[in-house]
Coordinates of N, CA and C in Angstrom, one line a residue:
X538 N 171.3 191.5 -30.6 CA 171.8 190.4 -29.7 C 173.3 190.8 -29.3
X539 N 173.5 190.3 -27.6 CA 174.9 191.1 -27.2 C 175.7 189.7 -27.6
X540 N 177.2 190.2 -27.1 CA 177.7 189.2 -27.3 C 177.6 188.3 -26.4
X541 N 177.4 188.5 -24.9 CA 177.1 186.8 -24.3 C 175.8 186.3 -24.9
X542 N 174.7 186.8 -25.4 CA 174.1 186.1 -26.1 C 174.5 184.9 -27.2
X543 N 175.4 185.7 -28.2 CA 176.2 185.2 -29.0 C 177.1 183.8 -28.0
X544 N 177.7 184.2 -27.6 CA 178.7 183.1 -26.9 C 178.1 181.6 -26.3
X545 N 176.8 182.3 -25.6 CA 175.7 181.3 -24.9 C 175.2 180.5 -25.6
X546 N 174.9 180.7 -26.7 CA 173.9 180.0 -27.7 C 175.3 179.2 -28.7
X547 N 176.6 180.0 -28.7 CA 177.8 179.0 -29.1 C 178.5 177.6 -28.7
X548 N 178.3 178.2 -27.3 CA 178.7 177.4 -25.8 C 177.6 175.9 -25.9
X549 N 176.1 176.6 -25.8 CA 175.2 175.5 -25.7 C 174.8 174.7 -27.3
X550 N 175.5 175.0 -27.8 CA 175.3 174.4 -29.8 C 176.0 173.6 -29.7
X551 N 177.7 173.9 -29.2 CA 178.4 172.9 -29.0 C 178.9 171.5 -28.2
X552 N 178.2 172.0 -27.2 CA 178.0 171.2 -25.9 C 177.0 170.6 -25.7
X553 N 175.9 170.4 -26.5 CA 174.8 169.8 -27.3 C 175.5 168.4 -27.9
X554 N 176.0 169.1 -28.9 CA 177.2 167.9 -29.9 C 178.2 167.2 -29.4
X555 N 178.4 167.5 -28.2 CA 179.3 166.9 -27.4 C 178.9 165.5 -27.0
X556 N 177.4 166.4 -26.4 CA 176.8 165.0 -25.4 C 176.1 163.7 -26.8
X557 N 175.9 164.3 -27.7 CA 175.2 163.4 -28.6 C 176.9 162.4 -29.3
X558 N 177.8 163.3 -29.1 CA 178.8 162.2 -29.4 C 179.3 161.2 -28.1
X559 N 178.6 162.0 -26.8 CA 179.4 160.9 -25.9 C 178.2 160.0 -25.5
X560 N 176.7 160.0 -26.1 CA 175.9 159.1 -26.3 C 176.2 158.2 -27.2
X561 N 177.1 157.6 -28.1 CA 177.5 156.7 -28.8 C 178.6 156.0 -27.8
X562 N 178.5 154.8 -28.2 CA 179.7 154.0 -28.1 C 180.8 153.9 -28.4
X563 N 181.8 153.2 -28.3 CA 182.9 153.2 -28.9 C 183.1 152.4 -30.4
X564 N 182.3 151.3 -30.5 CA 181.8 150.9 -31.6 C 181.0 151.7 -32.1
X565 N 179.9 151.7 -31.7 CA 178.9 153.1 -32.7 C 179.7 154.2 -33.3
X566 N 180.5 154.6 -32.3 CA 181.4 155.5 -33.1 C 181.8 155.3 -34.2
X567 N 182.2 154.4 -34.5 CA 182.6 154.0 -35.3 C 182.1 153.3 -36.5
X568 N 180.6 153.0 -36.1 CA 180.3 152.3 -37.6 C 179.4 152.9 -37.8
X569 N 179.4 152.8 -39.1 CA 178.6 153.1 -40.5 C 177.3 152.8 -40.1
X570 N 176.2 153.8 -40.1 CA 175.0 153.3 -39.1 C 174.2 153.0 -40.9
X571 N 173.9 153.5 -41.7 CA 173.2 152.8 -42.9 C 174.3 153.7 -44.3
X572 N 173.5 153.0 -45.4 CA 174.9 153.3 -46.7 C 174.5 154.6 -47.0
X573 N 176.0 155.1 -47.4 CA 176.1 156.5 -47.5 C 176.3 157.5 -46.5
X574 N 176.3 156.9 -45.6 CA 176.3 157.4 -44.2 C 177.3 157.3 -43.3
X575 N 177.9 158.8 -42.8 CA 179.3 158.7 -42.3 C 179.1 158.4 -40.8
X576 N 180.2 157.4 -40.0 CA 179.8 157.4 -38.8 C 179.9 158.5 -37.9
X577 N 179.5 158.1 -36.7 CA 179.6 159.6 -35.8 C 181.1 160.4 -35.8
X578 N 181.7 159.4 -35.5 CA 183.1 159.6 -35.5 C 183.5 160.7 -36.6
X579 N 183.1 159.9 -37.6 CA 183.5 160.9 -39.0 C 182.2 162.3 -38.6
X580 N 181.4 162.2 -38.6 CA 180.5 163.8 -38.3 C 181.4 164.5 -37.5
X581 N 181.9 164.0 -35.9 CA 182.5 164.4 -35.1 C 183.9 165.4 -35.9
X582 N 185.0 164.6 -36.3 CA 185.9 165.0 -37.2 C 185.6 166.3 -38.2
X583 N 184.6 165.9 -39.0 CA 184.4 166.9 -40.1 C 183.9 168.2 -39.2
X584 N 182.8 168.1 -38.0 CA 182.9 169.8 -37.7 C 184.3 170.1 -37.2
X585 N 185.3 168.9 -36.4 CA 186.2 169.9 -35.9 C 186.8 170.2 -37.2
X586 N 187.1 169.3 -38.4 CA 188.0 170.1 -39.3 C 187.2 171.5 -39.8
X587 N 185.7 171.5 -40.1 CA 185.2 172.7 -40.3 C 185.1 173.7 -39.3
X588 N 185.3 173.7 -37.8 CA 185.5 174.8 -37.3 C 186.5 175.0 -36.4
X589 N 187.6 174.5 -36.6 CA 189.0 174.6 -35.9 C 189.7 175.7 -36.4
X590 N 189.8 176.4 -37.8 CA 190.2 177.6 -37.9 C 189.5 178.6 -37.9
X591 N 188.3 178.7 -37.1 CA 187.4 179.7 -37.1 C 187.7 180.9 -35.9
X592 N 188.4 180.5 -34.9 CA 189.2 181.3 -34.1 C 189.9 182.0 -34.6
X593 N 191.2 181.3 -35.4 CA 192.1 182.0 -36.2 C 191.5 183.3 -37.2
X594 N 190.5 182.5 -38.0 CA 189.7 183.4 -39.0 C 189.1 184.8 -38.1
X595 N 188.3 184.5 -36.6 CA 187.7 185.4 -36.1 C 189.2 187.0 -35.9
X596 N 190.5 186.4 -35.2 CA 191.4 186.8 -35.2 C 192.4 187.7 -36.1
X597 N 192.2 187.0 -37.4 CA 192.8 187.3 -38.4 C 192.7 188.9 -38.7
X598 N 192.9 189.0 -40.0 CA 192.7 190.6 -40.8 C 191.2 190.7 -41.1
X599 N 191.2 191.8 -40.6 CA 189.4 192.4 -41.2 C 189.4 193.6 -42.2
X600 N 188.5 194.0 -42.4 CA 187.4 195.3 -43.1 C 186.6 195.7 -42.5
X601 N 186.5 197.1 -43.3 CA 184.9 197.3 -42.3 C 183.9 197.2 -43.5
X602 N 182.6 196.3 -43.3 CA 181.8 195.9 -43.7 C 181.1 197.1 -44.5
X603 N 180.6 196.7 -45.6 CA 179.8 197.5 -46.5 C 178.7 197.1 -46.7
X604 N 178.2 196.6 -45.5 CA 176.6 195.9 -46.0 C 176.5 195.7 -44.5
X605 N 174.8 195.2 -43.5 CA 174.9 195.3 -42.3 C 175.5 193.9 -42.3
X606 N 175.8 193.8 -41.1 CA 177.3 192.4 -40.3 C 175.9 191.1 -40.3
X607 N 174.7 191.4 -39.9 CA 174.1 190.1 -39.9 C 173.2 190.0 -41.6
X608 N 173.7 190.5 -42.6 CA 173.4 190.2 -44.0 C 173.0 188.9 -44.5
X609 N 174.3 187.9 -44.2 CA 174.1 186.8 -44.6 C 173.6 185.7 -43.9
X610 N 173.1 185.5 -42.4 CA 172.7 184.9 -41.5 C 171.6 184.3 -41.9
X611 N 170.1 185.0 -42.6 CA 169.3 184.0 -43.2 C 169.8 183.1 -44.1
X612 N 170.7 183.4 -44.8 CA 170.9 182.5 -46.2 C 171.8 181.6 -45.2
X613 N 172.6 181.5 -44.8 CA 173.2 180.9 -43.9 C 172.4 179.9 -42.7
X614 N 171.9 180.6 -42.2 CA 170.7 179.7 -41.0 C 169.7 178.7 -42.6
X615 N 169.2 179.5 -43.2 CA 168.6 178.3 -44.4 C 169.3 177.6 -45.0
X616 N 170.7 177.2 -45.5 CA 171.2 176.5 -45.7 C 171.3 175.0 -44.8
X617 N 172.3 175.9 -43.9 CA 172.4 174.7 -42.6 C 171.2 174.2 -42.1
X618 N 170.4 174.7 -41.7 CA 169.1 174.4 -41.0 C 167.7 173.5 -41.9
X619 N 167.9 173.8 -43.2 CA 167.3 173.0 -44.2 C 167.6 171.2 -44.4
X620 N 167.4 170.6 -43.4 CA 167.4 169.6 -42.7 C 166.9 168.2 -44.1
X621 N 166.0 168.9 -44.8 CA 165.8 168.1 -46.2 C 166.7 168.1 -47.5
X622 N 167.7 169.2 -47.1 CA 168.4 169.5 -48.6 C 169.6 168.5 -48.5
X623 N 170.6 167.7 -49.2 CA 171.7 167.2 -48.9 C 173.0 168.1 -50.0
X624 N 174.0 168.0 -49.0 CA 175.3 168.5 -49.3 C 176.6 167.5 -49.5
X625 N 177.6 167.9 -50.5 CA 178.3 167.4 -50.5 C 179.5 168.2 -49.4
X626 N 180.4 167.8 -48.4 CA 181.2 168.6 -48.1 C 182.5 169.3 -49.1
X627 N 183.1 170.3 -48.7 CA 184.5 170.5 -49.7 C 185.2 169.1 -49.1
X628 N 186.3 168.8 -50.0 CA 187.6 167.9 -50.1 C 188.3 167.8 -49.0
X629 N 188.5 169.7 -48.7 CA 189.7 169.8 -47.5 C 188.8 170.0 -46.3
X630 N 187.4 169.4 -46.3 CA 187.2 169.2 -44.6 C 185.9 167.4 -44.4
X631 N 186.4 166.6 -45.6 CA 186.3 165.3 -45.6 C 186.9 164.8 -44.2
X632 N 186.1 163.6 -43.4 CA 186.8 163.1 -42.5 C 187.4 161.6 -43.5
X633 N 188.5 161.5 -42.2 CA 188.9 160.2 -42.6 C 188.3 159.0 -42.4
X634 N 188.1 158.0 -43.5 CA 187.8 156.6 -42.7 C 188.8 155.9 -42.0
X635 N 188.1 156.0 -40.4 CA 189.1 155.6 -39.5 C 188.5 155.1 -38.3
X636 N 189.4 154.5 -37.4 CA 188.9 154.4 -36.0 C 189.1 155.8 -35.1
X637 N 188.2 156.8 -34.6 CA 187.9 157.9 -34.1 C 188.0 157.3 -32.4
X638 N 188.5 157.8 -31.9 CA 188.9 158.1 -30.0 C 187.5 158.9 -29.5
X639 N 186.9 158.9 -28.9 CA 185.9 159.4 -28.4 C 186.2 161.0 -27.8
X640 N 187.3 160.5 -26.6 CA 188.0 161.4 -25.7 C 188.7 162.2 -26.6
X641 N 189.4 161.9 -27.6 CA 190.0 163.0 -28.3 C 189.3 164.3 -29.2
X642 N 188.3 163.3 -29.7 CA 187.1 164.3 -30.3 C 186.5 165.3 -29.4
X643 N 185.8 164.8 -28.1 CA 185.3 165.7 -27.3 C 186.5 166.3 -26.8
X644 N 188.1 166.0 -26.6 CA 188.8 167.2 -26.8 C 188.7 168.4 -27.3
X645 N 188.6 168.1 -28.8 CA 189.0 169.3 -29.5 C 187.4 170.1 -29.8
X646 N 186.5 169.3 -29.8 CA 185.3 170.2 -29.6 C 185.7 171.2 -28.8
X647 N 186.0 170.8 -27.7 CA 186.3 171.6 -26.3 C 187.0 172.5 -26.5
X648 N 187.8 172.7 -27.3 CA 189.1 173.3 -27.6 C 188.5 174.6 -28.3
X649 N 187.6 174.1 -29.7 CA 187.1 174.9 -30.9 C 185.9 175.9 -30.0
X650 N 184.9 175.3 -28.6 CA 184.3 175.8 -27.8 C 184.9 177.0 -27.3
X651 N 186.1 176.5 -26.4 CA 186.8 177.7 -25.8 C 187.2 178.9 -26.8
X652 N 187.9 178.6 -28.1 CA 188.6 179.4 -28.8 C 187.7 180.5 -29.1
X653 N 186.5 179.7 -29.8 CA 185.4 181.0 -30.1 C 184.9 181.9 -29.3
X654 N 185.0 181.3 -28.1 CA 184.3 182.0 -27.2 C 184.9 182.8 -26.7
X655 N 185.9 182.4 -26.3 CA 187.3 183.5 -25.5 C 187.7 184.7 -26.8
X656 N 187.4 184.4 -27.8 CA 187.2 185.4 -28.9 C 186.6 186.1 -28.9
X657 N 185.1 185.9 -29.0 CA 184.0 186.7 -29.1 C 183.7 187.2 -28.0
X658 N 184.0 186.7 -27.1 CA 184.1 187.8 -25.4 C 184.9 188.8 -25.6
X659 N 185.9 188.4 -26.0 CA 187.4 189.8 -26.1 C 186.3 190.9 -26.7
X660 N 187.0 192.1 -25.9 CA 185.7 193.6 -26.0 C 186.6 193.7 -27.6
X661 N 187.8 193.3 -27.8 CA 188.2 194.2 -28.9 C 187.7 193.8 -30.1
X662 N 187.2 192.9 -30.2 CA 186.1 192.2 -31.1 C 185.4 192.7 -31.5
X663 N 185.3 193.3 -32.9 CA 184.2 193.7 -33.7 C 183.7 193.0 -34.9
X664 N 182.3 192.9 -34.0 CA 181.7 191.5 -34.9 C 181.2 192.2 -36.4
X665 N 181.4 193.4 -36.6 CA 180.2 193.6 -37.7 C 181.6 194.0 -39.0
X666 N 183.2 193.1 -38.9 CA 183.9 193.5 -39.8 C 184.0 192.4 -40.3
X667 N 184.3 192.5 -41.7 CA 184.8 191.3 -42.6 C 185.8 190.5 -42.7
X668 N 186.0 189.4 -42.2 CA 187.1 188.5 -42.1 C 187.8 188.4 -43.3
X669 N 189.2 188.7 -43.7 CA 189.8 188.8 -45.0 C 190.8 187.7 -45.1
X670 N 190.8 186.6 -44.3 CA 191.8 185.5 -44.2 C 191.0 184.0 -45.2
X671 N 189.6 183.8 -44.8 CA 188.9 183.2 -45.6 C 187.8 183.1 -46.2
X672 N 187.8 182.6 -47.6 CA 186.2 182.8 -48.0 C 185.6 181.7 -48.0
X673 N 184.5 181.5 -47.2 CA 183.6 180.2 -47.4 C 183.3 180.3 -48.6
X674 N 183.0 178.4 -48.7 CA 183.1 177.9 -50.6 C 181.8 178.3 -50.0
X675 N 181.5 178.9 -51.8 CA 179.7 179.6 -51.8 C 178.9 180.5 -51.3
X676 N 180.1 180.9 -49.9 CA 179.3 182.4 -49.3 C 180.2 183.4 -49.3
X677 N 181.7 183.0 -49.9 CA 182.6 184.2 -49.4 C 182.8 184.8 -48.0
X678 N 183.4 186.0 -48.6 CA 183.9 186.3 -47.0 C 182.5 186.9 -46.1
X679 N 183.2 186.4 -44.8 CA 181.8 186.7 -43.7 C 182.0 187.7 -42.9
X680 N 181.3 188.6 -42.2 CA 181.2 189.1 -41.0 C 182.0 188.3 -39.7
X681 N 182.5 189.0 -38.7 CA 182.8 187.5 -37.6 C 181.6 187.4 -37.5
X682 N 180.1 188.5 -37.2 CA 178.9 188.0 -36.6 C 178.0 186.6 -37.3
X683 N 178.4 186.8 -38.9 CA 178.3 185.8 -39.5 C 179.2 184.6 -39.2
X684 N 180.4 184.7 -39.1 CA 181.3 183.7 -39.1 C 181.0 182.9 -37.8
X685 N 180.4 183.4 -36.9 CA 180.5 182.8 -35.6 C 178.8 181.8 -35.5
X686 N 177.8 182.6 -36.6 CA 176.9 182.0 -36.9 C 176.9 180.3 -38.1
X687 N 178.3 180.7 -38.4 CA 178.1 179.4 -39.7 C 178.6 178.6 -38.7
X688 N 179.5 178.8 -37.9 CA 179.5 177.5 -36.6 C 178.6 176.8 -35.9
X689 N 177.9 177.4 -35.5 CA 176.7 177.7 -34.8 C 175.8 176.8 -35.9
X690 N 175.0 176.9 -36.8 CA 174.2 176.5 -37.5 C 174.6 175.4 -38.4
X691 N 176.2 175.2 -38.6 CA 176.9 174.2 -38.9 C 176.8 173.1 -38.5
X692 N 177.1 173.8 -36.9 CA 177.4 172.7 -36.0 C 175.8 172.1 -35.7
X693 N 174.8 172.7 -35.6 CA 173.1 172.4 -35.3 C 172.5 171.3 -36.4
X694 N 173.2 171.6 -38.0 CA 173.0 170.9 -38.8 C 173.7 169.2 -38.6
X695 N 174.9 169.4 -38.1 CA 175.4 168.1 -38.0 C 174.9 167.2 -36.5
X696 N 174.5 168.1 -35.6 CA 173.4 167.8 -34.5 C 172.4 167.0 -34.7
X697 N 171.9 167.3 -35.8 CA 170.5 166.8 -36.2 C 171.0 165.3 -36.7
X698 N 172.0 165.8 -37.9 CA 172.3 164.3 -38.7 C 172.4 163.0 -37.3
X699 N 173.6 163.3 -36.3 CA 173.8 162.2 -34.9 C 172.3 161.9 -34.4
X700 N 171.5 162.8 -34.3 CA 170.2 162.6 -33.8 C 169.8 161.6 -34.7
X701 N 169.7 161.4 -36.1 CA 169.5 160.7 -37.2 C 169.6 159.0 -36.9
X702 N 171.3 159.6 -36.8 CA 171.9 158.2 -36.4 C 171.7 157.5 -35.5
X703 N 171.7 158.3 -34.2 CA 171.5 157.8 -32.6 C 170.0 156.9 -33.1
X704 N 169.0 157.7 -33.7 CA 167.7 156.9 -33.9 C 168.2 155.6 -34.7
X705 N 168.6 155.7 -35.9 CA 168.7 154.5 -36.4 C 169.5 153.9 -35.5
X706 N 170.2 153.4 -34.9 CA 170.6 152.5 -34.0 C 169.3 151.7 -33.3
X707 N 168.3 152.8 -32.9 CA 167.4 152.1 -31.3 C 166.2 151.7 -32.3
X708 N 166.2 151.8 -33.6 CA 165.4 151.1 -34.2 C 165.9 149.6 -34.8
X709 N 167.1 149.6 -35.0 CA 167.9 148.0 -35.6 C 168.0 146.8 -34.4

């Protein structure tokens, strides 16, 4: 896979999640659609807080990889994508309970969209080195090709959960 492959399928993952956040309301946004259950607002939040330094990370200091660059991508795509398993998030990417702005959210989506992408376009980008700035809790350090995938499949996983939600709504 080239890299506009990569960027296309980043571009359209995230702008996917956009439109399912701008299918909620301003209320909906906002509330707790059943218990246990973060609202959209908060899903919205938690990916930007989970992929807002993934530009920086793409950026950062590398390695050259000692294993091939897409290694971890099944364990990765099976995690995220395992749609029956539940997760606790880490601490430092909890949303707040709050009233969420709609416009502001689809800001920084927009923001986290451009970043990666204008990254992973740059030719000097070598996806198949190890990012040495962070280690994801549980998978350690990634490949960017990986890193750009736990967005990707991050963001797909929390896709689904809004889809969840948006249903429970048109059922109540």
């Amino acid at each position: 896979m080239n890299k506009q492959e990569i960027v296309t399928e980043l571009q359209n993952t995230i702008t996917t999640f956009q439109q399912l956040i701008s299918s909620f309301d301003e209320t909906e946004l906002n509330t707790q659609p059943f218990e246990g259950s973060w609202t959209p607002g908060q899903v919205a939040q938690h990916i930007i807080m989970a992929n807002s330094g993934f530009g920086t990370l793409l950026n950062g200091p590398v390695k050259d990889a000692e294993r091939a660059p897409d290694a971890m991508l099944n364990n990765i795509k099976g995690i995220f994508l395992d749609f029956t398993a539940k997760y606790n998030a880490p601490e430092f990417i909890l949303p707040e309970i709050k009233e969420y702005q709609k416009e502001r959210l689809l800001q920084a989506l927009e923001q986290i969209k451009t970043d990666i992408s204008n990254t992973v376009s740059d030719l000097e980008q070598e996806l198949d080195k190890i990012c040495l700035a962070f280690e994801i809790p549980g998978l350690g350090q990634l490949t960017r090709l990986e890193a750009v995938y736990f967005v990707i499949y991050h963001t797909q996983r929390h896709a689904q959960q809004l889809k969840n939600i948006k249903n429970s709504y048109l059922v109540s």
